[in-house]
XYZ file of C-alpha atoms in Angstrom:
327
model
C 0.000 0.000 0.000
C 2.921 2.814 1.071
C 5.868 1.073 -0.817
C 6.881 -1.442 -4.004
C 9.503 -1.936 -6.337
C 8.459 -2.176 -10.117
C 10.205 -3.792 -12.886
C 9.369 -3.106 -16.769
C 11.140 -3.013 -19.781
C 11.186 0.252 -21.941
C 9.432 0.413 -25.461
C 10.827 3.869 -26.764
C 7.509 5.424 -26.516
C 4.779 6.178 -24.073
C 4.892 3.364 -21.537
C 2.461 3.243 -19.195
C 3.517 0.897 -15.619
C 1.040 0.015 -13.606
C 0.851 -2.740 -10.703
C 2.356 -0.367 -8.262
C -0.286 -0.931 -6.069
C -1.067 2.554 -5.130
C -0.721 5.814 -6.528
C 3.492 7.222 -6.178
C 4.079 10.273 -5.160
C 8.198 9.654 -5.208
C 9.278 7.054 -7.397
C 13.383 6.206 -7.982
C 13.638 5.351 -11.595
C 17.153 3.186 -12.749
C 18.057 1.575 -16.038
C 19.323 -2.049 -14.734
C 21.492 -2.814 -17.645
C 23.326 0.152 -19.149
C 24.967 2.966 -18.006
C 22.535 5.440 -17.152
C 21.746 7.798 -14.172
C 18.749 7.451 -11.202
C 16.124 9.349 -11.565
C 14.037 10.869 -8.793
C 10.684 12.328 -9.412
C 7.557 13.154 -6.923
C 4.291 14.969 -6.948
C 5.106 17.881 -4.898
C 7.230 19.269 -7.950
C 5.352 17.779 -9.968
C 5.825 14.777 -13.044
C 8.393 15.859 -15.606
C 10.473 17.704 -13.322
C 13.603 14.733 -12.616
C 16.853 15.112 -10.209
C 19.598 12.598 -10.177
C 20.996 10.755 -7.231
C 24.243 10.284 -8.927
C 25.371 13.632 -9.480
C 24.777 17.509 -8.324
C 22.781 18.881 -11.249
C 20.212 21.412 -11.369
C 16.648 19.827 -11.128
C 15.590 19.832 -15.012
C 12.547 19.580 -16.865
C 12.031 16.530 -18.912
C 8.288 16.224 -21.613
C 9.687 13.144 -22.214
C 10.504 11.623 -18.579
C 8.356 10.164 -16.298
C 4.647 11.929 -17.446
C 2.243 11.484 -15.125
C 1.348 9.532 -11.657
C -1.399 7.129 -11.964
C -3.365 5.494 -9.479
C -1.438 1.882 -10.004
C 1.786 3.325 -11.382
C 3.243 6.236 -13.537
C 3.598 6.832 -17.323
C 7.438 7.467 -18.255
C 7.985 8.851 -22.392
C 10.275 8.533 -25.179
C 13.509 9.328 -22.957
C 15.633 6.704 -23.094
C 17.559 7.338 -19.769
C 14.190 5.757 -18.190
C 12.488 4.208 -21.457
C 14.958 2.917 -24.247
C 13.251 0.050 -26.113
C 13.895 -3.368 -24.515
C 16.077 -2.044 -21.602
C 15.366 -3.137 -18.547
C 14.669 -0.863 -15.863
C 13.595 -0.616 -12.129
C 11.062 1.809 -10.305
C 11.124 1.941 -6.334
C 7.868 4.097 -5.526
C 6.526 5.694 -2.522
C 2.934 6.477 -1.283
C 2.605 9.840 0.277
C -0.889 11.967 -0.434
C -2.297 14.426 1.971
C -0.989 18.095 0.378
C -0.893 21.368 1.806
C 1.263 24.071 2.346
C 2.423 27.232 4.937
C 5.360 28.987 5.921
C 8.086 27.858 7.548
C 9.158 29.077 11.395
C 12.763 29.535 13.065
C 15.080 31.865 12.781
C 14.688 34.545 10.157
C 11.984 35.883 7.571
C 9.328 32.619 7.072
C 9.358 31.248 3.504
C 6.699 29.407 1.605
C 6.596 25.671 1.302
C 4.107 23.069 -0.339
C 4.554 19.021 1.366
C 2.820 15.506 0.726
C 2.461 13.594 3.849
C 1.576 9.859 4.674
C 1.507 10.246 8.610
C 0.820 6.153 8.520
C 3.747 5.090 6.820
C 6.287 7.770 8.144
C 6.753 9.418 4.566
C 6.715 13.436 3.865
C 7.964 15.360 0.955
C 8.949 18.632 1.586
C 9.284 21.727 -1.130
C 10.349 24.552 0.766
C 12.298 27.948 0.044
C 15.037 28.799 1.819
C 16.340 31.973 3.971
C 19.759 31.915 4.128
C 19.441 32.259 8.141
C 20.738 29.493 10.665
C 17.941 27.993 12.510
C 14.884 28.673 9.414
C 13.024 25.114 10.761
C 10.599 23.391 8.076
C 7.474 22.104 9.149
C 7.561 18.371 7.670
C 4.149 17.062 9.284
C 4.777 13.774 10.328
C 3.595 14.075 13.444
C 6.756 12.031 14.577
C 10.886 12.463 14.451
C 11.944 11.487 11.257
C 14.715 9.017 11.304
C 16.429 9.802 7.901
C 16.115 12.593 5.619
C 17.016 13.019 2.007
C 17.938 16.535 1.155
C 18.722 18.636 -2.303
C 18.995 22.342 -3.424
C 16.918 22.290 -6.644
C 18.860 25.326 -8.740
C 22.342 23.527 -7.244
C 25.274 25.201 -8.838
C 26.930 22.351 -7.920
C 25.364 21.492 -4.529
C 24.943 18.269 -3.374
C 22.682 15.721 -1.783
C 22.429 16.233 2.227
C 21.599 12.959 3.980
C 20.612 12.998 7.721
C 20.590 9.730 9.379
C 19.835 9.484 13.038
C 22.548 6.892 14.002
C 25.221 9.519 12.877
C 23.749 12.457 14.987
C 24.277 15.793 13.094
C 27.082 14.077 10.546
C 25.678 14.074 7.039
C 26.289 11.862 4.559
C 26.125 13.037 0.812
C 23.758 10.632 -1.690
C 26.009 11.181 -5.111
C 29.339 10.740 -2.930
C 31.563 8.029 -1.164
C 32.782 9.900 1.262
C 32.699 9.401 5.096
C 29.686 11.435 7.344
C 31.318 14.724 8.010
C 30.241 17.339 10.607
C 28.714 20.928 9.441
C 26.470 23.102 11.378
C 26.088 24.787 8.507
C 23.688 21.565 7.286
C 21.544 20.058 9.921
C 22.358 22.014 12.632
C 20.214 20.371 15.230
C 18.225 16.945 15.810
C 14.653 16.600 13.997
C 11.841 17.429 16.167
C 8.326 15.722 15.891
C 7.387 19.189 14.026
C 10.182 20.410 12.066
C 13.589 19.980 10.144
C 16.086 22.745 11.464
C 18.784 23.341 9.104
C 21.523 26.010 8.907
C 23.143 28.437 6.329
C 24.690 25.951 4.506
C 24.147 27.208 0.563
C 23.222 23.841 -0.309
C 20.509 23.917 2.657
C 19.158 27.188 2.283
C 20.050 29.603 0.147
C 18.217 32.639 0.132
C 14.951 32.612 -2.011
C 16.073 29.408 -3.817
C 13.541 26.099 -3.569
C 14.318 22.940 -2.408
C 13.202 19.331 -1.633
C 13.303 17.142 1.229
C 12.214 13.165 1.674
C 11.565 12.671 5.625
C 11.594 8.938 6.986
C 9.914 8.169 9.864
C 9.943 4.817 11.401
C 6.995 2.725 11.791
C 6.776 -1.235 13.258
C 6.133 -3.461 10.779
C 7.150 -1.448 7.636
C 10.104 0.667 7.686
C 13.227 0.655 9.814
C 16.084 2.953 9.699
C 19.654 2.159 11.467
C 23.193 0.859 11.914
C 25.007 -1.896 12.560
C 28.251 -3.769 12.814
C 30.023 -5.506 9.977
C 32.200 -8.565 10.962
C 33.907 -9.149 7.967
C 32.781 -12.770 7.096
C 30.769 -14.636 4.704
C 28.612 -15.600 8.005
C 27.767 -11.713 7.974
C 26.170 -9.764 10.437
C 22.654 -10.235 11.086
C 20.359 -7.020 11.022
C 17.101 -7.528 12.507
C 13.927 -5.159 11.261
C 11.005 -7.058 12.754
C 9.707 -7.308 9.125
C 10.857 -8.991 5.957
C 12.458 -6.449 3.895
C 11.573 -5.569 0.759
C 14.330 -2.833 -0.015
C 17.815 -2.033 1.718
C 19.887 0.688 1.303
C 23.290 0.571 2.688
C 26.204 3.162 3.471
C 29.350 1.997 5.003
C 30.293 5.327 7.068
C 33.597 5.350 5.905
C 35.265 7.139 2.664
C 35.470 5.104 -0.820
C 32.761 2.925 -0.268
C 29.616 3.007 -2.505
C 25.834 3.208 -1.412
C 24.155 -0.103 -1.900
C 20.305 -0.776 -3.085
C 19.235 -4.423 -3.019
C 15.597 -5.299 -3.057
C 13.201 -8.646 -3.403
C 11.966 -8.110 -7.199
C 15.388 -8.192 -9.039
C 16.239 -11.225 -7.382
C 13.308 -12.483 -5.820
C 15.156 -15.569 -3.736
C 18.008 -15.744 -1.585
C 20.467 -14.894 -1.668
C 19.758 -11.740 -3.363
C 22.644 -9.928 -4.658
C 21.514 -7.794 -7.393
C 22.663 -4.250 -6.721
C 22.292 -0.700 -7.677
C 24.792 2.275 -6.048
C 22.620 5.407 -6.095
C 26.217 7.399 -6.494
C 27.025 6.005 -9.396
C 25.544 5.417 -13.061
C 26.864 1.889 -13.313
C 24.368 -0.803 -14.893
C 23.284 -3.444 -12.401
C 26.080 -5.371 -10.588
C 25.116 -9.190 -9.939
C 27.993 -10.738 -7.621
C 29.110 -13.079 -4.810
C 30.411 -9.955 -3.436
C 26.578 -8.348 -2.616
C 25.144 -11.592 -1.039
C 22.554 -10.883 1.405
C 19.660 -13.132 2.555
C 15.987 -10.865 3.016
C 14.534 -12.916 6.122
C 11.370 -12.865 7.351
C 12.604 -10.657 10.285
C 15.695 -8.743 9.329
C 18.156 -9.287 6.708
C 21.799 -11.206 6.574
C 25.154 -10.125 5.056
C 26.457 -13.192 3.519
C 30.022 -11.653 2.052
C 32.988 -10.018 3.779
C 32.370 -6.986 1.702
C 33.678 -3.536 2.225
C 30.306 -1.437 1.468
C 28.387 -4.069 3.498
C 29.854 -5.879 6.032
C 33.246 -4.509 6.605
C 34.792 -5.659 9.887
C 34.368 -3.583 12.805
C 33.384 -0.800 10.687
C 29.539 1.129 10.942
C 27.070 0.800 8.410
C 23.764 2.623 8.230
C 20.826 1.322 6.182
C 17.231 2.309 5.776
C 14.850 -0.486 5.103
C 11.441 -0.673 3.984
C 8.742 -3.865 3.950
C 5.330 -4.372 1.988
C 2.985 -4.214 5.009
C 2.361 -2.247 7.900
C 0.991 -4.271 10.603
C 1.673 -1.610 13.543
């Protein structure tokens, strides 16, 4: 109902994917087999309008992109980056749906901003202008702390993707990079409240008068889990437990040169699974010994020594999502 991963295969034209289950308001677009960037869309700024994970451009308007949200799927074009004919591609899509908008509170003059929400499955997307003052806090209306939060400048002139996660306190991680978490005030310059994001003057945060988008994770039992754990460097790897069966993993080993990590329970569909994406990087699907994981009905299992995944004694922070919500 709140989350599914979609596989198709691109015609070259208007495509139409449905059997979503519900209607996306963010859905992750990535070609499996060629060389091609991610592709990030959602409703709040509206179909056509496409950011990459992979790199720091501008947000750009694309006719040809994804089209339209539809109440089972979306509706992607001609563009081959997310529709060449006979590629294969994947869609990861979120449910969010209750709109509004206001003005956001803190420090300094109070901007506009626009959000979906999905208070039940601990999903927000935020569109909000920025003030260029430490302390401008935006309202995210979850009605909970978020756990993780995706951020990007929209106009970037070369800034990046801001990542909060809450097992690295105010570190940030950045989505297109491998670095390590690094400390900024600058960024997220205090915890999440149950009400608002609080960010600093960080230009890629909040530049003055320039718009951009956040993606605020909440946690809720039985769906969606976001933390860390420790590798042990074996093929018996760490076991992380979610108290649900995942049905998508993202991984980050907090430590520099190491990619991101995106295994899910379509591509594969049996264990081990080890089908991966690296939402820093353009690269085509990777399909190794080196990604094994096992999806269990409670948690999942690293089942390589790997450095992105299971590096010994080293901290790795994931965010994980399931297909029902049962608390």
């Amino acid at each position: 109902d709140y989350f599914n991963t979609k596989l198709y295969t691109g015609n070259g034209s208007t495509n139409a994917i449905t059997g979503v289950g519900h209607q996306p308001d963010f859905t992750w677009i990535k070609n499996r087999d060629g060389t091609r960037s991610h592709y990030l869309f959602d409703a709040v700024r509206g179909a056509t309008k496409e950011l990459n994970s992979n790199n720091t451009n501008d947000e750009n308007t694309n006719a040809n992109g994804l089209t339209t949200f539809g109440t089972d799927g979306f509706t992607v074009g001609s563009e081959g980056e997310m529709n060449a004919n006979s590629a294969t591609f994947v869609s990861w899509n979120w449910k969010a749906g209750t709109t509004g908008s206001g003005t956001t509170t803190g420090s300094g003059t109070g901007k506009a901003y626009s959000y979906s929400v999905n208070t039940t499955a601990g999903f927000s997307i935020v569109k909000y202008t920025g003030n260029g003052t430490s302390g401008q806090q935006i309202p995210h209306h979850l009605g909970v702390i978020p756990k993780m939060i995706i951020q990007k400048r929209l106009p970037t002139d070369g800034a990046g993707w801001n990542v909060y996660h809450h097992s690295l306190g105010l570190n940030y991680l950045m989505l297109q990079s491998t670095n390590a978490s690094a400390s900024d005030s600058g960024k997220y310059n205090a915890n999440p409240t149950s009400t608002y994001v609080q960010i600093g003057n960080d230009g890629g945060m909040n530049t003055n008068d320039a718009e951009h988008i956040l993606y605020c994770f909440a946690e809720k039992t039985g769906y969606s889990k976001f933390g860390s754990y420790t590798g042990n460097g074996q093929s018996d790897g760490t076991f992380v437990y979610t108290g649900f069966k995942p049905a998508f993993v993202l991984i980050k080993r907090d430590g520099s040169g190491e990619n991101w990590t995106i295994r899910d329970n379509k591509r594969d569909g049996i264990n081990v699974t080890n089908k991966t994406l690296q939402p820093n990087s353009s690269n085509a699907e990777a399909s190794s010994s080196d990604y094994d994981m096992d999806l269990l009905s409670n948690g999942f299992k690293l089942r390589a020594n790997s450095g992105h995944s299971n590096s010994s004694g080293q901290t790795m922070i994931y965010m994980a999502f399931g297909q029902s919500l049962v608390g």
